[in-house]
Each structure stands twice: as structure tokens, then as C-alpha cells.
mmCIF file of C-alpha atoms in Angstrom:
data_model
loop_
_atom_site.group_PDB
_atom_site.id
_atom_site.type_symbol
_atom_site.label_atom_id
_atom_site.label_comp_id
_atom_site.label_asym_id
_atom_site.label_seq_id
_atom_site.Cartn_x
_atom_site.Cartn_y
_atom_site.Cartn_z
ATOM 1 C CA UNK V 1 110.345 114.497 97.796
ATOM 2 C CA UNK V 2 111.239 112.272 100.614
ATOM 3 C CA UNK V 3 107.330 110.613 102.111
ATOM 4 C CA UNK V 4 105.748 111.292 98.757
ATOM 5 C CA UNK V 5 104.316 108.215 96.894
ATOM 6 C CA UNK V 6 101.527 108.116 94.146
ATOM 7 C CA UNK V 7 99.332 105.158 95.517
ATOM 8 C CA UNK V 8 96.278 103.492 93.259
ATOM 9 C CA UNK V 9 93.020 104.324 94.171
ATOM 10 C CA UNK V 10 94.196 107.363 96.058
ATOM 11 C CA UNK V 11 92.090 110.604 94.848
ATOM 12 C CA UNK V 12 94.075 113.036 93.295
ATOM 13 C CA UNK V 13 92.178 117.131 92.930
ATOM 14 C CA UNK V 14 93.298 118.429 89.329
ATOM 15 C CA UNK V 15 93.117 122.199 89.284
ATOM 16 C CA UNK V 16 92.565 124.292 86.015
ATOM 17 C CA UNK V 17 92.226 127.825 86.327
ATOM 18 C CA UNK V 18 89.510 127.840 88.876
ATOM 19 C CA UNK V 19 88.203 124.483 88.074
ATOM 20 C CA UNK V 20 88.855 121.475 89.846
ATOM 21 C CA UNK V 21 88.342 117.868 89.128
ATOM 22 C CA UNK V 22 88.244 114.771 91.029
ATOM 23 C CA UNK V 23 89.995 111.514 89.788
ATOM 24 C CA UNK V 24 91.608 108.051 91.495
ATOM 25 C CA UNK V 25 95.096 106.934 90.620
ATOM 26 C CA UNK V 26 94.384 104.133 88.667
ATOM 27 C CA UNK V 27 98.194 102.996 87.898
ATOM 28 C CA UNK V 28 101.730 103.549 88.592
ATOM 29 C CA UNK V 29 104.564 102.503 86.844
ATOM 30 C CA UNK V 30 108.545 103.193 86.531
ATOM 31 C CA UNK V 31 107.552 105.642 83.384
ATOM 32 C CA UNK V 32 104.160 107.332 84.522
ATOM 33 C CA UNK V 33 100.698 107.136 86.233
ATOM 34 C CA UNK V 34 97.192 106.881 85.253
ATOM 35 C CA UNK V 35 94.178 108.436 86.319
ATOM 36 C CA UNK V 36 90.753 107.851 85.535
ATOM 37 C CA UNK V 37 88.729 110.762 83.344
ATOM 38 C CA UNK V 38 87.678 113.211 85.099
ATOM 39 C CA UNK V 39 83.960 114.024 84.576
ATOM 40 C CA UNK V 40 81.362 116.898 85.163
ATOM 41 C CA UNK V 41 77.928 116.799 84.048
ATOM 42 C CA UNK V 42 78.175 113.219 82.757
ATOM 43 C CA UNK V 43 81.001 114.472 80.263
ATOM 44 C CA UNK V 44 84.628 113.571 80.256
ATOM 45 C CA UNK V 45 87.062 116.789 80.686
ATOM 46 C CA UNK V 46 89.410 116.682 77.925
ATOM 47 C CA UNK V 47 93.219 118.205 78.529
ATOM 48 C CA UNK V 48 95.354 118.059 75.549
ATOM 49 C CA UNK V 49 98.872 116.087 75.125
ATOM 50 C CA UNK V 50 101.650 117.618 76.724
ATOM 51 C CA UNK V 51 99.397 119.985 78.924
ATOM 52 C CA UNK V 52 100.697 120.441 82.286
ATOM 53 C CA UNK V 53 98.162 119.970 85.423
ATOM 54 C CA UNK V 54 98.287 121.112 88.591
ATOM 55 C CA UNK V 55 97.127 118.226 90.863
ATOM 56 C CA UNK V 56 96.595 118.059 94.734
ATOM 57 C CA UNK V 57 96.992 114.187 96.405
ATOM 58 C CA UNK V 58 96.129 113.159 99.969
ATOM 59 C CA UNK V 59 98.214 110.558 101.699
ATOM 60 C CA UNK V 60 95.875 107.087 102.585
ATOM 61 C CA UNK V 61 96.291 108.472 106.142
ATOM 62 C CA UNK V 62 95.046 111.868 105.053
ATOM 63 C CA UNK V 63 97.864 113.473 107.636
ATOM 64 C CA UNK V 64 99.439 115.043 104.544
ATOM 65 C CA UNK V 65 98.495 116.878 101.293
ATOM 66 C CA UNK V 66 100.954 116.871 98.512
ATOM 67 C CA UNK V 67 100.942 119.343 95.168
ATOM 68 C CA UNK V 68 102.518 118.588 91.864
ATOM 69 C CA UNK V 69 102.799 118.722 88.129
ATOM 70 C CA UNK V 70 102.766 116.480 85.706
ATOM 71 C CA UNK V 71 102.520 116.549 81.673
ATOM 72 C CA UNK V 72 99.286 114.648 80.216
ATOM 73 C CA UNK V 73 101.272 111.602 77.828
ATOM 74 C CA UNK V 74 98.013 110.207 76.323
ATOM 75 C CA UNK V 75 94.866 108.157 76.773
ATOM 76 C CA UNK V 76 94.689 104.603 77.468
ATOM 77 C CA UNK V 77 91.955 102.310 78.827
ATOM 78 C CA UNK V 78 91.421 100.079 80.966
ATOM 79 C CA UNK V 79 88.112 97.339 80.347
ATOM 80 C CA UNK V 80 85.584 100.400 80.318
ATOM 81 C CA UNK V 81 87.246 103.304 82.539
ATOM 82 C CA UNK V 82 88.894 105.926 80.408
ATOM 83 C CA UNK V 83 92.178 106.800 81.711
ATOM 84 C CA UNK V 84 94.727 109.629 81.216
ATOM 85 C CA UNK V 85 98.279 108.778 81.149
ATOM 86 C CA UNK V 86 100.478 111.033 82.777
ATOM 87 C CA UNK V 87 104.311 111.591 83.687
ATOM 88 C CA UNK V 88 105.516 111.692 86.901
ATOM 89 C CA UNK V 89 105.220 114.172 88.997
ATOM 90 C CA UNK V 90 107.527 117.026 89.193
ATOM 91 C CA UNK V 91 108.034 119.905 91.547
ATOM 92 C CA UNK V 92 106.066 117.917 94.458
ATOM 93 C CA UNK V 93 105.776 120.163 97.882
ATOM 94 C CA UNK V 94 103.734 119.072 100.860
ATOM 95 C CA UNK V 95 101.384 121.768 101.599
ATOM 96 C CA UNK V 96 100.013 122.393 105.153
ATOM 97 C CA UNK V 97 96.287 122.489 105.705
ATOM 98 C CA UNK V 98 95.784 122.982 109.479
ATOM 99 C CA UNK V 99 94.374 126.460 110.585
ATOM 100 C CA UNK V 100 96.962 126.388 114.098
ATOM 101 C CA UNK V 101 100.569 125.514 114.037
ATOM 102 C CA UNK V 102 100.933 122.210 116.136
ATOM 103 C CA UNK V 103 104.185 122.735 118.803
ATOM 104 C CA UNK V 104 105.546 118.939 119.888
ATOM 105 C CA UNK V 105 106.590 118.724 123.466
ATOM 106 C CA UNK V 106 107.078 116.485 126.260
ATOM 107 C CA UNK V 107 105.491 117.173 129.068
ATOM 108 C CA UNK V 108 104.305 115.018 132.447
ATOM 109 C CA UNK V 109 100.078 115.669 132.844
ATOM 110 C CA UNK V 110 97.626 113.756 135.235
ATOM 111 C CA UNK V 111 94.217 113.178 133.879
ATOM 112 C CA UNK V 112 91.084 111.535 135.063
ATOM 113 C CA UNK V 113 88.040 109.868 132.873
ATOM 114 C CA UNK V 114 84.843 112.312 134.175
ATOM 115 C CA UNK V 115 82.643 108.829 134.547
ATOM 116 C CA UNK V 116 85.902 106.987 136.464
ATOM 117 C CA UNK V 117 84.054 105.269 139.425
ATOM 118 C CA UNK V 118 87.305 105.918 141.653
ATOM 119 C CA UNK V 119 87.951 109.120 140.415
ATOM 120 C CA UNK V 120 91.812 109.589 141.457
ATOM 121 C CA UNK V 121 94.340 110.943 138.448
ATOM 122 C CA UNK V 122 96.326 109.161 136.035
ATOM 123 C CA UNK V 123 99.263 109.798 134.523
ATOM 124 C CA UNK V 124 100.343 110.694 130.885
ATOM 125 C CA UNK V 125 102.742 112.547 128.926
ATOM 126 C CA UNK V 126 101.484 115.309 126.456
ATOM 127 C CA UNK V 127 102.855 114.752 123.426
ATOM 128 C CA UNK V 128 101.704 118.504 120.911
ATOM 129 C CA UNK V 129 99.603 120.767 121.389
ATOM 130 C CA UNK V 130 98.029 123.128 118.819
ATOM 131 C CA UNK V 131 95.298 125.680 118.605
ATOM 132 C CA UNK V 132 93.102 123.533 117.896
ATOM 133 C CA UNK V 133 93.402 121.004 120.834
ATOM 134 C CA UNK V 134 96.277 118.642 122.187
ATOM 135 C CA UNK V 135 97.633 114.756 122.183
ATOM 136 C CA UNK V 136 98.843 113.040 125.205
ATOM 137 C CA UNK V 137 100.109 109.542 125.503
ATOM 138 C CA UNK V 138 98.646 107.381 127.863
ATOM 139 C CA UNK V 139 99.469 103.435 128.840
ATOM 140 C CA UNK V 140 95.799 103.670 129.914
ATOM 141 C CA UNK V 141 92.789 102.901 127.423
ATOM 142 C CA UNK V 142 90.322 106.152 126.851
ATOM 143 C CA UNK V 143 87.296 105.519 124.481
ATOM 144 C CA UNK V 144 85.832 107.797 122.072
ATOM 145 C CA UNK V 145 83.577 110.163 123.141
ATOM 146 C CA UNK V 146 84.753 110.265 126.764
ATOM 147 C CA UNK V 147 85.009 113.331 128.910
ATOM 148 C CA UNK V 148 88.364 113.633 130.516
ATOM 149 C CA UNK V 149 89.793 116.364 132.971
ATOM 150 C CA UNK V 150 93.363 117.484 132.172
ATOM 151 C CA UNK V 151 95.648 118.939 135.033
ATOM 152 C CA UNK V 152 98.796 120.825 133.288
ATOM 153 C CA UNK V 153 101.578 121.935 135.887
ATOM 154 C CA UNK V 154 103.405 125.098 134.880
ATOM 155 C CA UNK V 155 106.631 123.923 133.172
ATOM 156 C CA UNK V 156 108.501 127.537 133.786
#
């Protein structure tokens, strides 16, 4: 799948049943990837050769969530981890996570910062908006935690 990379130290989810398991990519070659062991209780989960797992991987960005398979190849180590070796992953989809369906647009707004000493609007472009709140673009610097008043003109 175009986007989709296996990057080390990335944390991959590995689900079994209704078990799931943490791990980091450890390597990646041409021919396979490695994770760490797994562990629960101070005890390495074991999955046989030529199982196939189910395993969840978040992008360095965390924007995306990807799900795969792949076929446990061996063991290996590396100094003192314990590592599985694993082939590449097949059937990869990226999976969406967010509660509200974000719609893009491009739309003219005026906003003003609540604590702006001259209080007169500024102008932006909104950029999506979701259920969950909105972006806007902005040549202007806002900082975090910042109250800001949003005008939106009716764009019937």
C-alpha cells in the first residue's frame, strides 16, 4: 500500500484472539522485519513458526493506523533483546480511527485572539472541518492554549 512503511522503533499492537501485545520494530530488511518479544507478566509470548499475526502499526506522526499480516520466520537476537523474525507484511489497509468524518474545504474566515490588545479581525482560510473541531490556515502566529473568536460567513 502506497504511504505504508515499517519504521524501527515504531510500536507495532499484535492481536491474538482477544489478546494484544505490544512490541517495537526492531529491524527491516529487503526479506523481513523484526520485532522485539512481546512480554506479559515478565514472560515472553511464544507464537509458533509459520503462525500468522494480526498486527496494528502507527505512523511516527501518529495521523495514520495501518493493519497487516505477516507469518512468524523464526527467532533471532540481538545483544540481549529477543526478537521475532517475521515476513513482510501482507494484506496492509489503513484503518480510520477518528469518531467524525473530517470534510476539507476552502473557505475565507476572520478571527481575532480573545487577549488581542487591538482587538480588530484577522484573516484566514479554513482549511477541514470535522465533528470534532476545525483547522484554518493563518499567516498570523496563534499560541497554544489561546482563546480565539471565529466569524464564518454563510457560503450558500
Amino acid at each position: 500500500m502506497a504511504g505504508f512503511k515499517l519504521v524501527v522503533n515504531s510500536r507495532v499492537e499484535i492481536i491474538i484472539g482477544e489478546e494484544e501485545y505490544k512490541s517495537v520494530i526492531q529491524d527491516v530488511n529487503n526479506e523481513s522485519f523484526f520485532i522485539s518479544m512481546p512480554m506479559e507478566k515478565g514472560e515472553y509470548i511464544e507464537f509458533d513458526n509459520g503462525s500468522t499475526l494480526v498486527m496494528y502499526n502507527y505512523t511516527k506522526d501518529g495521523n495514520y493506523l495501518y493493519k497487516f499480516t505477516c507469518k512468524v520466520k523464526g527467532r533471532a537476537k540481538s545483544g540481549l533483546t529477543e526478537l521475532y523474525e517475521l515476513s513482510l507484511p501482507e494484506k496492509v489497509e489503513r484503518i480510520q480511527r477518528r469518531e467524525f468524518v473530517r470534510i476539507h474545504v476552502v473557505v475565507p474566515i476572520e478571527y481575532k485572539i480573545e487577549k488581542n490588545e487591538d482587538n480588530k479581525f484577522l484573516k484566514g482560510i479554513l482549511v477541514d472541518i470535522s465533528g470534532g473541531g476545525l483547522r484554518f490556515a493563518t499567516d498570523n502566529e496563534i499560541n497554544v492554549g489561546e482563546v480565539i473568536e471565529l466569524k464564518l460567513r454563510d457560503i450558500n
